[in-house]
Tab-separated table of C-alpha atoms (C1' of nucleotides) in Angstrom:
chain	number	residue	atom	x	y	z
P	1	MET	CA	92.939	128.899	65.292
P	2	THR	CA	93.042	127.601	68.829
P	3	ASP	CA	92.554	129.968	71.729
P	4	SER	CA	96.089	130.222	73.080
P	5	THR	CA	95.049	132.444	75.961
P	6	SER	CA	93.150	129.682	77.781
P	7	PRO	CA	94.824	128.520	81.002
P	8	LEU	CA	94.057	124.960	79.896
P	9	ASP	CA	95.820	125.247	76.528
P	10	LEU	CA	98.392	122.479	76.284
P	11	ASP	CA	101.013	124.795	74.836
P	12	ASN	CA	100.784	127.029	77.902
P	13	GLN	CA	101.483	124.248	80.357
P	14	LEU	CA	105.005	123.674	81.584
P	15	CYS	CA	103.914	120.322	83.005
P	16	PHE	CA	103.027	119.048	79.557
P	17	ALA	CA	106.213	120.416	77.999
P	18	LEU	CA	108.157	118.521	80.658
P	19	TYR	CA	106.123	115.354	80.194
P	20	ARG	CA	106.469	115.348	76.417
P	21	ALA	CA	110.186	116.197	76.387
P	22	SER	CA	110.983	113.578	79.004
P	23	HIS	CA	109.197	110.805	77.129
P	24	ALA	CA	110.767	111.840	73.830
P	25	VAL	CA	114.279	111.683	75.298
P	26	VAL	CA	113.661	108.340	77.020
P	27	ARG	CA	112.420	106.942	73.695
P	28	ALA	CA	115.640	108.138	72.082
P	29	TYR	CA	117.685	106.296	74.707
P	30	LYS	CA	115.900	103.068	73.943
P	31	SER	CA	117.809	102.231	70.766
P	32	GLU	CA	121.118	102.824	72.556
P	33	LEU	CA	120.130	100.928	75.692
P	34	ASP	CA	118.724	97.971	73.766
P	35	GLN	CA	122.315	97.185	72.815
P	36	LEU	CA	123.186	96.991	76.521
P	37	GLY	CA	120.067	94.971	77.333
P	38	LEU	CA	118.852	97.691	79.707
P	39	THR	CA	115.632	99.645	80.023
P	40	TYR	CA	115.888	103.326	80.893
P	41	PRO	CA	115.043	102.908	84.618
P	42	GLN	CA	117.484	99.985	84.798
P	43	TYR	CA	120.119	102.232	83.230
P	44	LEU	CA	119.439	104.891	85.870
P	45	VAL	CA	119.941	102.333	88.640
P	46	MET	CA	123.247	101.284	87.096
P	47	LEU	CA	124.320	104.949	86.849
P	48	ALA	CA	123.548	105.391	90.525
P	49	LEU	CA	125.562	102.294	91.471
P	50	TRP	CA	128.519	103.173	89.241
P	51	GLN	CA	128.505	106.653	90.713
P	52	GLU	CA	128.316	105.714	94.382
P	53	ASN	CA	130.725	102.831	93.929
P	54	GLN	CA	129.511	101.007	97.025
P	55	PRO	CA	126.432	98.962	97.966
P	56	GLN	CA	123.290	101.036	98.479
P	57	GLY	CA	120.034	100.390	100.329
P	58	VAL	CA	116.853	100.344	98.254
P	59	GLY	CA	115.683	103.504	99.967
P	60	GLN	CA	118.931	105.334	99.245
P	61	LEU	CA	118.655	104.442	95.567
P	62	GLY	CA	115.063	105.642	95.650
P	63	ASP	CA	116.130	108.982	97.090
P	64	VAL	CA	118.787	109.435	94.430
P	65	LEU	CA	116.444	108.499	91.577
P	66	GLY	CA	113.166	109.884	92.947
P	67	LEU	CA	111.507	106.452	92.908
P	68	ASP	CA	109.959	104.332	95.658
P	69	SER	CA	110.484	100.717	96.678
P	70	GLY	CA	107.374	99.548	94.828
P	71	THR	CA	109.044	100.675	91.627
P	72	LEU	CA	112.603	99.679	92.444
P	73	THR	CA	112.050	96.174	93.840
P	74	PRO	CA	111.062	94.554	90.514
P	75	VAL	CA	113.671	96.605	88.608
P	76	LEU	CA	116.389	95.405	90.970
P	77	ARG	CA	115.148	91.831	90.750
P	78	ARG	CA	115.507	91.892	86.959
P	79	LEU	CA	118.980	93.407	87.209
P	80	GLU	CA	119.922	90.605	89.618
P	81	GLN	CA	118.493	87.968	87.264
P	82	ARG	CA	120.663	89.383	84.491
P	83	GLY	CA	123.683	89.083	86.761
P	84	LEU	CA	124.384	92.821	86.860
P	85	VAL	CA	123.750	93.475	90.558
P	86	VAL	CA	123.727	91.509	93.800
P	87	ARG	CA	121.136	91.960	96.544
P	88	CYS	CA	122.347	90.890	99.975
P	89	ARG	CA	121.145	91.601	103.504
P	90	ASP	CA	122.826	94.224	105.639
P	91	GLU	CA	124.485	92.339	108.500
P	92	HIS	CA	123.868	95.193	110.930
P	93	ASP	CA	120.203	95.747	109.975
P	94	GLU	CA	118.504	92.701	108.582
P	95	ARG	CA	115.611	94.738	107.216
P	96	ARG	CA	117.889	96.413	104.723
P	97	ARG	CA	118.950	95.000	101.416
P	98	LEU	CA	122.245	96.256	100.089
P	99	ILE	CA	122.370	96.538	96.318
P	100	GLY	CA	125.877	96.143	94.925
P	101	LEU	CA	127.510	95.662	91.550
P	102	ALA	CA	128.169	92.169	90.225
P	103	ASP	CA	131.214	91.691	88.002
P	104	ALA	CA	129.089	91.817	84.841
P	105	GLY	CA	127.565	95.056	86.099
P	106	ARG	CA	130.987	96.585	86.666
P	107	ASP	CA	132.098	95.465	83.206
P	108	LEU	CA	129.039	97.007	81.553
P	109	ARG	CA	130.198	100.469	82.532
P	110	ALA	CA	132.755	100.606	79.740
P	111	LEU	CA	130.023	100.058	77.159
P	112	ALA	CA	127.659	102.500	78.855
P	113	GLU	CA	130.274	105.261	78.803
P	114	LYS	CA	129.550	105.859	75.134
P	115	VAL	CA	125.797	106.347	75.507
P	116	PRO	CA	125.429	109.844	77.031
P	117	GLU	CA	127.380	111.746	74.425
P	118	LYS	CA	125.366	110.203	71.605
P	119	ILE	CA	122.203	111.569	73.163
P	120	ALA	CA	123.663	114.824	74.460
P	121	SER	CA	124.745	115.839	70.976
P	122	ARG	CA	121.137	115.773	69.830
P	123	PHE	CA	119.878	118.377	72.299
P	124	PRO	CA	119.131	121.656	70.509
P	125	MET	CA	121.058	123.631	73.159
P	126	GLN	CA	124.655	123.030	74.178
P	127	GLY	CA	127.298	124.145	76.649
P	128	LYS	CA	126.169	126.880	78.977
P	129	ASP	CA	122.493	126.743	77.970
P	130	TYR	CA	122.497	122.984	78.424
P	131	HIS	CA	123.806	123.264	81.979
P	132	LEU	CA	121.526	126.166	82.821
P	133	LEU	CA	118.517	124.148	81.712
P	134	MET	CA	119.685	121.187	83.757
P	135	ALA	CA	120.007	123.400	86.816
P	136	GLN	CA	116.483	124.768	86.338
P	137	LEU	CA	115.095	121.248	86.049
P	138	GLY	CA	116.937	120.322	89.217
P	139	ASP	CA	115.291	123.271	90.966
P	140	ILE	CA	111.879	122.094	89.793
P	141	ALA	CA	112.422	118.519	90.978
P	142	GLN	CA	113.569	119.814	94.328
P	143	ALA	CA	110.689	122.278	94.680
P	144	PHE	CA	108.055	119.640	93.935
P	145	ASP	CA	109.713	116.775	95.787
P	146	ASN	CA	110.129	118.749	98.992
P	147	ASP	CA	106.678	117.927	100.269
P	148	ARG	CA	106.940	114.190	99.836
Y	1	MET	CA	133.018	113.072	97.208
Y	2	THR	CA	131.614	111.774	93.945
Y	3	ASP	CA	133.534	112.272	90.742
Y	4	SER	CA	131.456	114.942	89.031
Y	5	THR	CA	133.575	114.881	85.900
Y	6	SER	CA	132.396	111.417	84.823
Y	7	PRO	CA	130.171	111.428	81.728
Y	8	LEU	CA	127.956	108.916	83.540
Y	9	ASP	CA	127.409	111.073	86.622
Y	10	LEU	CA	123.663	111.454	87.162
Y	11	ASP	CA	123.960	115.147	87.914
Y	12	ASN	CA	125.557	115.754	84.523
Y	13	GLN	CA	122.733	114.181	82.574
Y	14	LEU	CA	119.985	116.339	81.182
Y	15	CYS	CA	117.923	113.205	80.506
Y	16	PHE	CA	117.811	112.389	84.206
Y	17	ALA	CA	117.020	115.975	85.194
Y	18	LEU	CA	114.092	115.859	82.775
Y	19	TYR	CA	112.945	112.455	84.001
Y	20	ARG	CA	113.062	113.436	87.661
Y	21	ALA	CA	111.417	116.830	87.189
Y	22	SER	CA	108.640	115.408	85.051
Y	23	HIS	CA	107.764	112.687	87.548
Y	24	ALA	CA	107.890	115.142	90.439
Y	25	VAL	CA	105.450	117.499	88.723
Y	26	VAL	CA	103.081	114.694	87.708
Y	27	ARG	CA	103.062	113.500	91.332
Y	28	ALA	CA	102.129	117.004	92.408
Y	29	TYR	CA	99.198	117.022	89.987
Y	30	LYS	CA	97.843	113.839	91.481
Y	31	SER	CA	96.332	115.421	94.579
Y	32	GLU	CA	94.558	118.022	92.421
Y	33	LEU	CA	93.408	115.531	89.791
Y	34	ASP	CA	92.142	113.026	92.352
Y	35	GLN	CA	89.394	115.535	93.077
Y	36	LEU	CA	88.384	115.404	89.413
Y	37	GLY	CA	88.678	111.611	89.278
Y	38	LEU	CA	91.341	111.854	86.563
Y	39	THR	CA	94.840	110.472	86.206
Y	40	TYR	CA	97.454	112.716	84.639
Y	41	PRO	CA	97.339	111.122	81.157
Y	42	GLN	CA	93.546	111.218	81.285
Y	43	TYR	CA	93.782	114.907	82.154
Y	44	LEU	CA	96.034	115.489	79.152
Y	45	VAL	CA	93.494	113.822	76.865
Y	46	MET	CA	90.760	116.051	78.255
Y	47	LEU	CA	92.955	119.130	77.734
Y	48	ALA	CA	93.462	118.098	74.114
Y	49	LEU	CA	89.732	117.622	73.570
Y	50	TRP	CA	88.761	120.883	75.292
Y	51	GLN	CA	91.350	122.681	73.210
Y	52	GLU	CA	90.419	121.247	69.809
Y	53	ASN	CA	86.718	121.489	70.555
Y	54	GLN	CA	85.783	118.845	67.980
Y	55	PRO	CA	86.042	115.057	67.736
Y	56	GLN	CA	89.561	113.763	67.146
Y	57	GLY	CA	90.929	110.503	65.758
Y	58	VAL	CA	93.054	108.414	68.084
Y	59	GLY	CA	96.113	109.079	65.939
Y	60	GLN	CA	95.539	112.840	66.011
Y	61	LEU	CA	95.330	112.793	69.790
Y	62	GLY	CA	98.507	110.718	69.856
Y	63	ASP	CA	100.305	113.303	67.719
Y	64	VAL	CA	99.223	116.131	69.986
Y	65	LEU	CA	100.206	114.299	73.167
Y	66	GLY	CA	103.205	112.335	71.903
Y	67	LEU	CA	101.599	108.980	72.728
Y	68	ASP	CA	100.671	106.004	70.572
Y	69	SER	CA	97.437	104.059	70.197
Y	70	GLY	CA	98.636	101.261	72.477
Y	71	THR	CA	98.754	103.835	75.255
Y	72	LEU	CA	95.678	105.832	74.316
Y	73	THR	CA	93.171	103.041	73.654
Y	74	PRO	CA	92.833	101.913	77.302
Y	75	VAL	CA	92.964	105.524	78.547
Y	76	LEU	CA	90.121	106.461	76.188
Y	77	ARG	CA	88.154	103.384	77.192
Y	78	ARG	CA	88.302	104.406	80.861
Y	79	LEU	CA	87.284	107.968	80.015
Y	80	GLU	CA	84.323	106.563	78.080
Y	81	GLN	CA	83.366	104.307	81.012
Y	82	ARG	CA	83.347	107.365	83.272
Y	83	GLY	CA	81.045	109.093	80.816
Y	84	LEU	CA	83.495	111.878	79.957
Y	85	VAL	CA	84.079	111.077	76.271
Y	86	VAL	CA	82.288	109.245	73.473
Y	87	ARG	CA	84.026	106.993	70.949
Y	88	CYS	CA	82.148	106.599	67.688
Y	89	ARG	CA	83.143	105.412	64.224
Y	90	ASP	CA	83.975	107.879	61.492
Y	91	GLU	CA	81.181	107.481	58.897
Y	92	HIS	CA	83.550	108.221	56.030
Y	93	ASP	CA	86.326	105.870	57.194
Y	94	GLU	CA	85.104	103.041	59.336
Y	95	ARG	CA	88.627	102.248	60.522
Y	96	ARG	CA	88.791	105.526	62.420
Y	97	ARG	CA	87.323	106.175	65.832
Y	98	LEU	CA	86.359	109.750	66.569
Y	99	ILE	CA	86.822	110.763	70.186
Y	100	GLY	CA	84.467	113.489	71.303
Y	101	LEU	CA	83.346	115.120	74.530
Y	102	ALA	CA	80.330	113.787	76.422
Y	103	ASP	CA	78.240	116.275	78.403
Y	104	ALA	CA	79.943	115.312	81.681
Y	105	GLY	CA	83.309	115.828	79.993
Y	106	ARG	CA	82.308	119.314	78.837
Y	107	ASP	CA	81.054	120.152	82.327
Y	108	LEU	CA	84.297	119.005	83.946
Y	109	ARG	CA	86.190	121.818	82.250
Y	110	ALA	CA	84.966	124.410	84.721
Y	111	LEU	CA	86.467	122.430	87.605
Y	112	ALA	CA	89.682	121.746	85.699
Y	113	GLU	CA	90.213	125.454	85.014
Y	114	LYS	CA	91.449	125.927	88.556
Y	115	VAL	CA	94.121	123.233	88.456
Y	116	PRO	CA	96.945	124.749	86.344
Y	117	GLU	CA	97.432	127.895	88.373
Y	118	LYS	CA	97.747	125.923	91.604
Y	119	ILE	CA	100.635	123.987	90.112
Y	120	ALA	CA	102.153	126.846	88.120
Y	121	SER	CA	102.574	128.935	91.268
Y	122	ARG	CA	104.871	126.288	92.715
Y	123	PHE	CA	107.450	126.426	89.947
Y	124	PRO	CA	110.626	128.136	91.168
Y	125	MET	CA	110.745	130.327	88.034
Y	126	GLN	CA	107.967	132.598	86.823
Y	127	GLY	CA	106.974	134.876	83.968
Y	128	LYS	CA	109.609	135.235	81.292
Y	129	ASP	CA	111.859	132.458	82.634
Y	130	TYR	CA	108.874	130.126	82.869
Y	131	HIS	CA	107.962	130.669	79.224
Y	132	LEU	CA	111.570	130.484	78.065
Y	133	LEU	CA	111.960	127.133	79.788
Y	134	MET	CA	108.736	125.885	78.227
Y	135	ALA	CA	109.997	126.911	74.791
Y	136	GLN	CA	113.288	125.076	75.315
Y	137	LEU	CA	111.434	121.921	76.379
Y	138	GLY	CA	109.281	122.214	73.278
Y	139	ASP	CA	112.455	122.390	71.171
Y	140	ILE	CA	113.761	119.241	72.843
Y	141	ALA	CA	110.545	117.291	72.299
Y	142	GLN	CA	110.535	118.345	68.660
Y	143	ALA	CA	114.218	117.524	68.136
Y	144	PHE	CA	113.862	114.030	69.582
Y	145	ASP	CA	110.436	113.234	68.160
Y	146	ASN	CA	111.436	114.143	64.622
Y	147	ASP	CA	112.851	110.732	63.885
Y	148	ARG	CA	109.820	108.863	65.152
A	1	DC	C1'	112.710	92.863	129.757
A	2	DA	C1'	107.802	94.005	127.823
A	3	DC	C1'	105.598	96.440	124.368
A	4	DA	C1'	104.313	100.362	121.481
A	5	DT	C1'	106.438	102.925	117.798
A	6	DT	C1'	109.178	103.448	113.990
A	7	DT	C1'	111.578	102.008	109.904
A	8	DA	C1'	112.999	99.157	105.573
A	9	DG	C1'	111.520	96.644	102.201
A	10	DA	C1'	108.257	93.639	99.746
A	11	DT	C1'	103.647	92.841	97.914
A	12	DT	C1'	99.367	93.938	95.577
A	13	DG	C1'	96.397	96.317	92.463
A	14	DT	C1'	95.588	99.841	89.036
A	15	DG	C1'	97.081	102.457	85.247
A	16	DC	C1'	100.221	103.980	81.952
A	17	DG	C1'	103.887	103.514	77.871
A	18	DC	C1'	105.528	101.245	74.039
A	19	DA	C1'	106.981	97.504	70.591
A	20	DA	C1'	105.144	93.985	67.945
A	21	DT	C1'	101.392	92.076	65.971
A	22	DA	C1'	96.636	91.483	64.296
A	23	DT	C1'	92.549	93.065	61.975
A	24	DA	C1'	89.497	95.554	59.426
A	25	DG	C1'	88.685	99.026	56.191
A	26	DT	C1'	90.409	101.989	52.220
A	27	DT	C1'	92.909	103.024	48.121
A	28	DG	C1'	95.460	102.202	43.895
A	29	DT	C1'	96.289	99.405	39.717
A	30	DG	C1'	95.122	96.808	35.842
W	1	DC	C1'	85.861	94.337	39.868
W	2	DA	C1'	89.786	91.656	41.727
W	3	DC	C1'	93.510	92.117	44.614
W	4	DA	C1'	97.800	93.902	46.421
W	5	DA	C1'	99.405	97.644	49.212
W	6	DC	C1'	98.474	100.750	52.580
W	7	DT	C1'	96.388	102.876	56.766
W	8	DA	C1'	93.950	103.409	61.378
W	9	DT	C1'	93.075	101.378	65.302
W	10	DA	C1'	92.995	97.525	68.598
W	11	DT	C1'	95.297	93.810	71.076
W	12	DT	C1'	98.991	91.597	73.580
W	13	DG	C1'	102.908	91.302	76.452
W	14	DC	C1'	106.368	93.339	79.229
W	15	DG	C1'	108.080	96.740	82.274
W	16	DC	C1'	107.635	100.647	84.931
W	17	DA	C1'	105.242	104.008	88.582
W	18	DC	C1'	102.875	104.660	92.638
W	19	DA	C1'	99.378	104.252	96.577
W	20	DA	C1'	98.048	101.221	100.023
W	21	DT	C1'	99.032	97.527	102.721
W	22	DC	C1'	101.818	93.959	104.931
W	23	DT	C1'	105.742	91.876	107.409
W	24	DA	C1'	109.737	91.807	109.943
W	25	DA	C1'	113.324	93.977	112.306
W	26	DA	C1'	115.126	97.779	115.090
W	27	DT	C1'	114.403	101.278	118.594
W	28	DG	C1'	112.493	103.865	122.468
W	29	DT	C1'	110.114	104.036	127.023
W	30	DG	C1'	109.104	102.552	131.420
DNA sequence: CACATTTAGATTGTGCGCAATATAGTTGTG
DNA sequence: CACAACTATATTGCGCACAATCTAAATGTG
């Protein structure tokens, strides 16, 4: 028997429950995303671009996804190499790079449409509970991201 | 206005809410763990060892943490280099490595005891809601880890 | 206009995270 | 005991993830 009253017990730590669940779900996406030739972070970038429907700065994408430029730059470079996005300079501010959809990236959306439901159906909670959980997770991200 | 009815909308995806919340919380741990000289995955390994209180095989640790040997081997090597764990061969099965606590690793527990509460207090939900959320995340990890 | 400050992004270095593979040790079968 | 099948761990290669640092461009102040 492990001592479940210890503050260090893994099963008492919300951080670990989050960490483990997140990795497990990302792993599950892999087999779906392999068919699109995307990694999970690449898929998130494409979701952000499909959603906004107009070129975004690297920083704006980072804000949406909770990632910084050190992470996004190589991800965006690979997406450009695969012909899914274009990276051009902002004419009005030459420091900025505007990330937009290439034709192949726009086309990929139709295929990607089928991915979420395949995963969503595997969550042990559905409907109202599903959305309530999502809202709570959003609150957590916001609470912890506020200072930085 | 973004079209919030799209199945690809980021704000409708539990996977992204999990991903973002998990990273945000791990980032928050960093400032606490820097004082212990641990990264977050290293901290998780130490939690597992403190909890089990006896040497563990690499595979056992991986099962507890949801990580594989390709991830754990370099993490365990760094913990050994810092004198926190020892890695010795199992006498009865020379393929296995048993990961145990070194004296410095045992001593570190007292310092680590103070970390969880600092983080836990920042979660926007507490008490019953906190534990309910943790249980739901455990259900998700189990549901998605079942097939591999 | 000069020049300090700020801002956007890229670069570098370290450390995960995982699939695929390699290797060594163990077990089962005749 | 030989030897095929299996198992536990390590290794390799690729792609994040982030802190720290760098560069260049824009902005503010006199």
